[in-house]
Amino acid sequence: MSQIESGGPLLQVTNLSKHFPISQGWLRKKLQLKAVDEVDLQIDAGKTLGLVGESGCGKSTLGRTILRLQQPTAGEVHISGQNIRELDRPGLKKARRNMQIIFHDPYASLSPRRTVGQIIREPLDLHRVGAAAERRERVADLLHTVGMRSNALNRYPHEFSGGQRQRIGIARALALDPQFIVADEPVSALDVSVQSQVLNLLAELKEERGITFLFISHDLAVIQHVSDEIAVMYLGRIIEQAPVMQLYQSPRHPYTKALLSAIPAPDPRSKSKRIVLQGEVPSALSPPSGCVFRNRCPLATELCANSKPELEIETVSDEGAHKVACHYPGS
């Protein structure tokens, strides 16, 4: 019996790390850039986990490592009960039918030399799904699903706007009916007026097809709108994870509190207090000992320097567990 059949999560990430070897200085000193460091994560089938954090914290690297677009340094990834890291090349190709990605930049992710029809049909061709006529019909159906007309089939990406290009990228990701999709900042490159249309499209696909999403963004308003649960990332580590309303109403980690305080208030007369963090984000080449946030945290003590806090369940409600990696949560 698979994890899904037994009620387990569709995605289970355990102790996942991605380190990049770096040579520094005229002596070519060997260092390790810890882009993703010992991450534990799970997403239930049909749910959306929003992954949020500052630029450079490792969000996109985590998404790509989960899909094995980048090889993990350590850890395990199970999707639908299957250990993705153990698969050989043929096995990984077969597994890719079940997991796809929507890329951040709709201008760079589509080949300018291929028509829209060729771009969307490519996954079907690679996996030899159906006959030629069936593939053409499938591509037309996918365009209709993402709100585009069939006359787009023989046109090229440069003929479309950014929002339309992202719809084409979404259609390509849907071609093989995946259960799991990594949406890597899919609306951050779009105009605000177009963002809501694409977000509503993704919400409809989740509802109609039961797709499980890892939705990566640095926009807290977008994350709140699309997510069932939110994970906060800082310097390669998950430092807090909770159901969406629980995290927004009762953040427990000092970094999460600072992020939420930066959200603009709808009412300009609001007197909400902004938490301004001191110092710079440390380099992933030499992260602080103990808690990675301690050099910017107003609560940091000697314990924070000497002991690394683990992501542990602090409270459990009807919505789910609230996890935090902090020696002084809620202080």
mmCIF file of C-alpha atoms in Angstrom:
data_model
loop_
_atom_site.group_PDB
_atom_site.id
_atom_site.type_symbol
_atom_site.label_atom_id
_atom_site.label_comp_id
_atom_site.label_asym_id
_atom_site.label_seq_id
_atom_site.Cartn_x
_atom_site.Cartn_y
_atom_site.Cartn_z
ATOM 1 C CA MET A 1 0.000 0.000 0.000
ATOM 2 C CA SER A 2 1.401 3.436 -0.959
ATOM 3 C CA GLN A 3 1.673 6.393 1.356
ATOM 4 C CA ILE A 4 -1.200 8.086 -0.472
ATOM 5 C CA GLU A 5 -3.497 5.074 -0.126
ATOM 6 C CA SER A 6 -2.711 4.853 3.578
ATOM 7 C CA GLY A 7 -3.436 8.555 4.150
ATOM 8 C CA GLY A 8 0.183 9.759 4.206
ATOM 9 C CA PRO A 9 1.634 12.840 2.507
ATOM 10 C CA LEU A 10 2.127 12.979 -1.259
ATOM 11 C CA LEU A 11 5.518 14.674 -0.780
ATOM 12 C CA GLN A 12 7.856 13.669 2.036
ATOM 13 C CA VAL A 13 11.271 15.361 2.250
ATOM 14 C CA THR A 14 13.711 14.108 4.892
ATOM 15 C CA ASN A 15 17.011 15.750 5.855
ATOM 16 C CA LEU A 16 17.445 17.141 2.331
ATOM 17 C CA SER A 17 20.622 19.124 1.628
ATOM 18 C CA LYS A 18 22.130 20.702 -1.465
ATOM 19 C CA HIS A 19 25.700 21.995 -1.102
ATOM 20 C CA PHE A 20 27.708 23.531 -3.924
ATOM 21 C CA PRO A 21 31.527 23.221 -3.899
ATOM 22 C CA ILE A 22 33.207 26.628 -4.207
ATOM 23 C CA SER A 23 36.879 27.545 -4.734
ATOM 24 C CA GLN A 24 37.839 30.838 -3.082
ATOM 25 C CA GLY A 25 40.969 32.979 -3.082
ATOM 26 C CA TRP A 26 44.292 32.614 -4.885
ATOM 27 C CA LEU A 27 44.946 29.412 -2.924
ATOM 28 C CA ARG A 28 41.668 28.006 -4.329
ATOM 29 C CA LYS A 29 40.419 27.154 -0.857
ATOM 30 C CA LYS A 30 37.626 24.564 -1.044
ATOM 31 C CA LEU A 31 34.365 25.642 0.592
ATOM 32 C CA GLN A 32 30.782 24.386 0.639
ATOM 33 C CA LEU A 33 27.900 26.742 -0.118
ATOM 34 C CA LYS A 34 24.977 25.346 1.857
ATOM 35 C CA ALA A 35 22.067 26.423 -0.336
ATOM 36 C CA VAL A 36 19.703 23.886 1.279
ATOM 37 C CA ASP A 37 20.621 22.446 4.646
ATOM 38 C CA GLU A 38 18.866 19.500 6.339
ATOM 39 C CA VAL A 39 15.307 20.354 5.293
ATOM 40 C CA ASP A 40 12.319 18.283 6.427
ATOM 41 C CA LEU A 41 9.047 18.918 4.617
ATOM 42 C CA GLN A 42 5.790 17.222 3.764
ATOM 43 C CA ILE A 43 2.693 18.121 1.750
ATOM 44 C CA ASP A 44 -0.595 16.230 1.857
ATOM 45 C CA ALA A 45 -2.244 15.267 -1.432
ATOM 46 C CA GLY A 46 -4.288 18.053 -3.009
ATOM 47 C CA LYS A 47 -2.827 20.757 -0.758
ATOM 48 C CA THR A 48 -0.615 23.762 -1.435
ATOM 49 C CA LEU A 49 2.419 24.495 0.704
ATOM 50 C CA GLY A 50 3.663 28.059 0.336
ATOM 51 C CA LEU A 51 7.423 28.460 0.708
ATOM 52 C CA VAL A 52 8.460 32.008 1.600
ATOM 53 C CA GLY A 53 11.695 33.787 2.461
ATOM 54 C CA GLU A 54 14.117 36.483 1.352
ATOM 55 C CA SER A 55 15.825 36.297 -2.035
ATOM 56 C CA GLY A 56 18.826 33.959 -1.888
ATOM 57 C CA CYS A 57 17.546 31.863 1.022
ATOM 58 C CA GLY A 58 17.420 28.667 -1.084
ATOM 59 C CA LYS A 59 13.724 28.441 -2.026
ATOM 60 C CA SER A 60 14.199 27.769 -5.741
ATOM 61 C CA THR A 61 17.145 25.441 -5.105
ATOM 62 C CA LEU A 62 14.966 23.411 -2.743
ATOM 63 C CA GLY A 63 12.219 23.097 -5.363
ATOM 64 C CA ARG A 64 14.648 22.014 -8.076
ATOM 65 C CA THR A 65 16.415 19.569 -5.759
ATOM 66 C CA ILE A 66 13.101 17.946 -4.821
ATOM 67 C CA LEU A 67 12.468 17.309 -8.538
ATOM 68 C CA ARG A 68 16.090 16.188 -9.051
ATOM 69 C CA LEU A 69 16.715 18.937 -11.562
ATOM 70 C CA GLN A 70 19.701 19.367 -9.250
ATOM 71 C CA GLN A 71 21.237 16.363 -7.544
ATOM 72 C CA PRO A 72 20.845 16.421 -3.740
ATOM 73 C CA THR A 73 23.931 16.238 -1.539
ATOM 74 C CA ALA A 74 22.112 14.276 1.163
ATOM 75 C CA GLY A 75 18.628 13.295 2.274
ATOM 76 C CA GLU A 76 15.598 11.631 0.725
ATOM 77 C CA VAL A 77 12.594 12.722 -1.333
ATOM 78 C CA HIS A 78 9.490 10.554 -1.595
ATOM 79 C CA ILE A 79 6.728 11.474 -4.042
ATOM 80 C CA SER A 80 3.659 9.222 -4.013
ATOM 81 C CA GLY A 81 5.677 6.809 -1.869
ATOM 82 C CA GLN A 82 8.509 6.542 -4.406
ATOM 83 C CA ASN A 83 12.071 7.455 -3.403
ATOM 84 C CA ILE A 84 13.091 9.876 -6.157
ATOM 85 C CA ARG A 85 16.756 9.942 -5.174
ATOM 86 C CA GLU A 86 17.226 6.191 -5.736
ATOM 87 C CA LEU A 87 15.899 6.186 -9.315
ATOM 88 C CA ASP A 88 18.169 5.508 -12.269
ATOM 89 C CA ARG A 89 17.829 7.515 -15.461
ATOM 90 C CA PRO A 90 14.968 5.475 -17.027
ATOM 91 C CA GLY A 91 13.164 5.364 -13.683
ATOM 92 C CA LEU A 92 13.535 9.110 -13.213
ATOM 93 C CA LYS A 93 12.191 9.791 -16.713
ATOM 94 C CA LYS A 94 9.116 7.713 -15.897
ATOM 95 C CA ALA A 95 8.668 9.468 -12.537
ATOM 96 C CA ARG A 96 8.776 12.892 -14.206
ATOM 97 C CA ARG A 97 5.313 12.243 -15.609
ATOM 98 C CA ASN A 98 4.079 12.653 -12.047
ATOM 99 C CA MET A 99 6.062 15.794 -11.123
ATOM 100 C CA GLN A 100 6.511 19.011 -13.069
ATOM 101 C CA ILE A 101 7.634 22.624 -12.619
ATOM 102 C CA ILE A 102 6.304 26.042 -13.599
ATOM 103 C CA PHE A 103 9.341 28.263 -14.040
ATOM 104 C CA HIS A 104 9.774 31.752 -12.686
ATOM 105 C CA ASP A 105 10.492 33.620 -15.927
ATOM 106 C CA PRO A 106 7.921 33.143 -18.717
ATOM 107 C CA TYR A 107 10.274 34.897 -21.150
ATOM 108 C CA ALA A 108 13.295 32.610 -20.591
ATOM 109 C CA SER A 109 11.476 29.296 -20.067
ATOM 110 C CA LEU A 110 9.930 29.021 -23.563
ATOM 111 C CA SER A 111 12.043 28.300 -26.626
ATOM 112 C CA PRO A 112 11.757 31.173 -29.124
ATOM 113 C CA ARG A 113 12.375 28.752 -31.999
ATOM 114 C CA ARG A 114 9.354 26.549 -31.326
ATOM 115 C CA THR A 115 5.687 27.215 -31.811
ATOM 116 C CA VAL A 116 3.320 27.096 -28.870
ATOM 117 C CA GLY A 117 1.956 23.780 -30.109
ATOM 118 C CA GLN A 118 5.446 22.254 -30.251
ATOM 119 C CA ILE A 119 6.307 23.556 -26.764
ATOM 120 C CA ILE A 120 3.217 22.057 -25.131
ATOM 121 C CA ARG A 121 3.443 18.822 -27.137
ATOM 122 C CA GLU A 122 7.099 18.196 -26.252
ATOM 123 C CA PRO A 123 6.389 16.245 -22.990
ATOM 124 C CA LEU A 124 3.865 14.093 -24.860
ATOM 125 C CA ASP A 125 6.435 13.380 -27.571
ATOM 126 C CA LEU A 126 9.209 12.553 -25.089
ATOM 127 C CA HIS A 127 6.999 10.088 -23.210
ATOM 128 C CA ARG A 128 5.282 8.797 -26.380
ATOM 129 C CA VAL A 129 1.795 9.480 -25.083
ATOM 130 C CA GLY A 130 -0.874 8.582 -27.650
ATOM 131 C CA ALA A 131 -0.838 8.837 -31.437
ATOM 132 C CA ALA A 132 -0.042 12.060 -33.315
ATOM 133 C CA ALA A 133 -3.714 12.995 -33.721
ATOM 134 C CA GLU A 134 -4.365 12.386 -30.014
ATOM 135 C CA ARG A 135 -1.433 14.616 -29.082
ATOM 136 C CA ARG A 136 -2.718 17.454 -31.248
ATOM 137 C CA GLU A 137 -6.135 17.159 -29.626
ATOM 138 C CA ARG A 138 -4.551 17.038 -26.186
ATOM 139 C CA VAL A 139 -2.565 20.233 -26.852
ATOM 140 C CA ALA A 140 -5.703 22.053 -28.009
ATOM 141 C CA ASP A 141 -7.531 20.937 -24.855
ATOM 142 C CA LEU A 142 -4.663 22.163 -22.673
ATOM 143 C CA LEU A 143 -4.730 25.589 -24.306
ATOM 144 C CA HIS A 144 -8.450 25.796 -23.633
ATOM 145 C CA THR A 145 -7.870 24.727 -20.018
ATOM 146 C CA VAL A 146 -5.482 27.634 -19.396
ATOM 147 C CA GLY A 147 -7.793 30.145 -21.081
ATOM 148 C CA MET A 148 -6.176 30.509 -24.515
ATOM 149 C CA ARG A 149 -7.562 30.053 -28.010
ATOM 150 C CA SER A 150 -6.532 27.227 -30.298
ATOM 151 C CA ASN A 151 -5.245 29.695 -32.918
ATOM 152 C CA ALA A 152 -2.203 30.159 -30.658
ATOM 153 C CA LEU A 153 -0.906 26.713 -31.679
ATOM 154 C CA ASN A 154 1.116 27.872 -34.676
ATOM 155 C CA ARG A 155 2.363 31.142 -33.191
ATOM 156 C CA TYR A 156 5.650 31.803 -31.377
ATOM 157 C CA PRO A 157 6.227 32.912 -27.747
ATOM 158 C CA HIS A 158 7.364 36.428 -28.705
ATOM 159 C CA GLU A 159 3.855 37.120 -30.029
ATOM 160 C CA PHE A 160 2.349 36.870 -26.549
ATOM 161 C CA SER A 161 2.335 38.910 -23.347
ATOM 162 C CA GLY A 162 4.021 37.767 -20.135
ATOM 163 C CA GLY A 163 0.751 36.501 -18.663
ATOM 164 C CA GLN A 164 -0.064 34.538 -21.815
ATOM 165 C CA ARG A 165 3.430 33.050 -21.860
ATOM 166 C CA GLN A 166 3.015 31.897 -18.279
ATOM 167 C CA ARG A 167 -0.291 30.260 -19.245
ATOM 168 C CA ILE A 168 1.606 28.408 -21.986
ATOM 169 C CA GLY A 169 4.164 27.283 -19.388
ATOM 170 C CA ILE A 170 1.337 26.066 -17.158
ATOM 171 C CA ALA A 171 -0.199 24.143 -20.071
ATOM 172 C CA ARG A 172 3.159 22.454 -20.700
ATOM 173 C CA ALA A 173 3.396 21.497 -17.007
ATOM 174 C CA LEU A 174 -0.102 19.964 -17.165
ATOM 175 C CA ALA A 175 0.536 17.949 -20.342
ATOM 176 C CA LEU A 176 1.293 14.665 -18.529
ATOM 177 C CA ASP A 177 -1.356 15.058 -15.786
ATOM 178 C CA PRO A 178 1.136 15.341 -12.894
ATOM 179 C CA GLN A 179 0.103 14.921 -9.268
ATOM 180 C CA PHE A 180 2.776 17.313 -7.983
ATOM 181 C CA ILE A 181 3.896 20.697 -9.352
ATOM 182 C CA VAL A 182 6.583 23.067 -8.104
ATOM 183 C CA ALA A 183 5.441 26.617 -8.918
ATOM 184 C CA ASP A 184 8.656 28.651 -8.706
ATOM 185 C CA GLU A 185 7.533 32.278 -8.255
ATOM 186 C CA PRO A 186 5.112 31.915 -11.201
ATOM 187 C CA VAL A 187 3.627 35.432 -10.934
ATOM 188 C CA SER A 188 6.518 37.581 -9.693
ATOM 189 C CA ALA A 189 7.535 38.595 -13.241
ATOM 190 C CA LEU A 190 3.968 39.569 -14.200
ATOM 191 C CA ASP A 191 2.030 42.811 -13.932
ATOM 192 C CA VAL A 192 -0.180 43.054 -10.850
ATOM 193 C CA SER A 193 -3.312 43.088 -13.011
ATOM 194 C CA VAL A 194 -2.288 39.754 -14.559
ATOM 195 C CA GLN A 195 -1.112 38.078 -11.349
ATOM 196 C CA SER A 196 -4.626 37.523 -10.014
ATOM 197 C CA GLN A 197 -5.710 35.839 -13.255
ATOM 198 C CA VAL A 198 -2.835 33.344 -13.125
ATOM 199 C CA LEU A 199 -3.360 32.712 -9.385
ATOM 200 C CA ASN A 200 -7.056 32.042 -9.962
ATOM 201 C CA LEU A 201 -6.149 29.640 -12.772
ATOM 202 C CA LEU A 202 -3.804 27.690 -10.474
ATOM 203 C CA ALA A 203 -6.499 27.588 -7.779
ATOM 204 C CA GLU A 204 -8.999 26.172 -10.286
ATOM 205 C CA LEU A 205 -6.521 23.505 -11.417
ATOM 206 C CA LYS A 206 -5.881 22.487 -7.830
ATOM 207 C CA GLU A 207 -9.616 22.199 -7.167
ATOM 208 C CA GLU A 208 -10.526 20.390 -10.397
ATOM 209 C CA ARG A 209 -7.520 18.071 -10.735
ATOM 210 C CA GLY A 210 -6.431 17.595 -7.119
ATOM 211 C CA ILE A 211 -2.890 18.748 -7.911
ATOM 212 C CA THR A 212 -0.465 19.163 -5.013
ATOM 213 C CA PHE A 213 1.601 22.356 -5.190
ATOM 214 C CA LEU A 214 4.830 23.619 -3.670
ATOM 215 C CA PHE A 215 4.308 27.331 -4.296
ATOM 216 C CA ILE A 216 7.498 29.376 -3.971
ATOM 217 C CA SER A 217 7.304 33.141 -3.517
ATOM 218 C CA HIS A 218 8.725 36.097 -1.624
ATOM 219 C CA ASP A 219 5.348 37.871 -1.763
ATOM 220 C CA LEU A 220 3.529 37.271 1.523
ATOM 221 C CA ALA A 221 0.175 38.469 0.176
ATOM 222 C CA VAL A 222 0.334 35.979 -2.706
ATOM 223 C CA ILE A 223 1.410 33.167 -0.388
ATOM 224 C CA GLN A 224 -1.515 33.848 1.943
ATOM 225 C CA HIS A 225 -3.958 33.776 -0.975
ATOM 226 C CA VAL A 226 -2.896 30.433 -2.478
ATOM 227 C CA SER A 227 -1.608 28.313 0.434
ATOM 228 C CA ASP A 228 -3.107 25.820 2.869
ATOM 229 C CA GLU A 229 0.115 25.795 4.873
ATOM 230 C CA ILE A 230 3.227 27.982 4.898
ATOM 231 C CA ALA A 231 6.896 27.172 5.474
ATOM 232 C CA VAL A 232 9.330 30.013 6.192
ATOM 233 C CA MET A 233 12.899 29.566 4.954
ATOM 234 C CA TYR A 234 16.047 31.368 6.091
ATOM 235 C CA LEU A 235 19.593 30.665 4.921
ATOM 236 C CA GLY A 236 18.805 27.192 3.602
ATOM 237 C CA ARG A 237 16.718 25.996 6.545
ATOM 238 C CA ILE A 238 13.009 25.813 7.378
ATOM 239 C CA ILE A 239 12.552 27.826 10.568
ATOM 240 C CA GLU A 240 8.753 27.815 10.905
ATOM 241 C CA GLN A 241 5.837 25.932 9.376
ATOM 242 C CA ALA A 242 2.130 26.203 10.154
ATOM 243 C CA PRO A 243 -1.380 26.347 8.641
ATOM 244 C CA VAL A 244 -1.798 29.643 6.825
ATOM 245 C CA MET A 245 -4.130 31.515 9.202
ATOM 246 C CA GLN A 246 -2.340 30.182 12.265
ATOM 247 C CA LEU A 247 0.993 31.487 11.011
ATOM 248 C CA TYR A 248 -0.352 34.912 10.043
ATOM 249 C CA GLN A 249 -2.267 35.376 13.291
ATOM 250 C CA SER A 250 0.265 33.875 15.677
ATOM 251 C CA PRO A 251 3.821 33.745 14.279
ATOM 252 C CA ARG A 252 6.303 32.163 16.690
ATOM 253 C CA HIS A 253 9.735 32.805 15.156
ATOM 254 C CA PRO A 254 11.284 36.321 15.351
ATOM 255 C CA TYR A 255 12.123 36.214 11.630
ATOM 256 C CA THR A 256 8.530 35.344 10.683
ATOM 257 C CA LYS A 257 7.272 38.208 12.853
ATOM 258 C CA ALA A 258 9.588 40.618 11.044
ATOM 259 C CA LEU A 259 8.446 39.387 7.621
ATOM 260 C CA LEU A 260 4.774 39.741 8.490
ATOM 261 C CA SER A 261 5.285 43.202 9.940
ATOM 262 C CA ALA A 262 6.552 44.342 6.521
ATOM 263 C CA ILE A 263 3.213 43.636 4.791
ATOM 264 C CA PRO A 264 1.638 46.990 3.805
ATOM 265 C CA ALA A 265 -1.558 47.711 5.760
ATOM 266 C CA PRO A 266 -4.731 48.204 3.641
ATOM 267 C CA ASP A 267 -5.638 51.186 5.797
ATOM 268 C CA PRO A 268 -3.000 53.960 5.519
ATOM 269 C CA ARG A 269 -4.082 55.236 8.949
ATOM 270 C CA SER A 270 -3.075 51.938 10.543
ATOM 271 C CA LYS A 271 -0.450 52.267 13.282
ATOM 272 C CA SER A 272 0.947 48.736 12.988
ATOM 273 C CA LYS A 273 4.550 48.535 14.174
ATOM 274 C CA ARG A 274 7.235 47.564 11.669
ATOM 275 C CA ILE A 275 9.995 45.266 12.936
ATOM 276 C CA VAL A 276 13.281 46.277 11.327
ATOM 277 C CA LEU A 277 15.985 43.617 11.384
ATOM 278 C CA GLN A 278 19.543 44.732 12.005
ATOM 279 C CA GLY A 279 22.585 43.474 10.095
ATOM 280 C CA GLU A 280 22.958 41.614 6.820
ATOM 281 C CA VAL A 281 21.982 38.095 5.823
ATOM 282 C CA PRO A 282 25.088 35.914 6.448
ATOM 283 C CA SER A 283 26.792 34.110 3.586
ATOM 284 C CA ALA A 284 25.743 30.513 2.984
ATOM 285 C CA LEU A 285 29.489 29.801 2.641
ATOM 286 C CA SER A 286 29.973 30.447 6.350
ATOM 287 C CA PRO A 287 26.630 30.372 8.178
ATOM 288 C CA PRO A 288 26.582 31.239 11.905
ATOM 289 C CA SER A 289 27.034 28.460 14.437
ATOM 290 C CA GLY A 290 23.931 27.330 16.271
ATOM 291 C CA CYS A 291 20.864 29.213 15.065
ATOM 292 C CA VAL A 292 21.396 30.655 11.568
ATOM 293 C CA PHE A 293 19.298 33.705 12.472
ATOM 294 C CA ARG A 294 21.073 34.601 15.722
ATOM 295 C CA ASN A 295 23.238 37.447 14.346
ATOM 296 C CA ARG A 296 20.060 39.390 13.423
ATOM 297 C CA CYS A 297 17.813 38.259 16.254
ATOM 298 C CA PRO A 298 17.035 40.586 19.197
ATOM 299 C CA LEU A 299 16.473 37.557 21.443
ATOM 300 C CA ALA A 300 19.776 35.776 20.733
ATOM 301 C CA THR A 301 21.737 34.402 23.698
ATOM 302 C CA GLU A 302 24.766 32.175 24.205
ATOM 303 C CA LEU A 303 22.474 29.166 23.859
ATOM 304 C CA CYS A 304 21.590 30.288 20.317
ATOM 305 C CA ALA A 305 25.284 30.421 19.393
ATOM 306 C CA ASN A 306 26.100 26.991 20.792
ATOM 307 C CA SER A 307 22.996 24.942 19.974
ATOM 308 C CA LYS A 308 21.134 24.596 16.666
ATOM 309 C CA PRO A 309 17.342 24.635 17.238
ATOM 310 C CA GLU A 310 15.487 21.843 15.466
ATOM 311 C CA LEU A 311 12.142 22.274 13.702
ATOM 312 C CA GLU A 312 9.771 20.825 16.296
ATOM 313 C CA ILE A 313 6.019 20.796 16.846
ATOM 314 C CA GLU A 314 5.054 23.455 19.367
ATOM 315 C CA THR A 315 1.259 23.363 19.151
ATOM 316 C CA VAL A 316 -1.368 21.269 17.362
ATOM 317 C CA SER A 317 -4.805 22.581 16.368
ATOM 318 C CA ASP A 318 -7.661 21.357 14.201
ATOM 319 C CA GLU A 319 -5.922 22.962 11.207
ATOM 320 C CA GLY A 320 -2.626 21.157 11.804
ATOM 321 C CA ALA A 321 0.711 21.330 13.583
ATOM 322 C CA HIS A 322 2.649 24.541 14.202
ATOM 323 C CA LYS A 323 6.385 23.844 13.981
ATOM 324 C CA VAL A 324 9.167 26.254 14.888
ATOM 325 C CA ALA A 325 12.966 26.096 15.079
ATOM 326 C CA CYS A 326 13.707 28.548 17.893
ATOM 327 C CA HIS A 327 14.978 28.313 21.471
ATOM 328 C CA TYR A 328 12.621 31.127 22.536
ATOM 329 C CA PRO A 329 9.471 30.743 20.365
ATOM 330 C CA GLY A 330 6.834 33.419 20.764
ATOM 331 C CA SER A 331 9.004 35.671 22.950
#
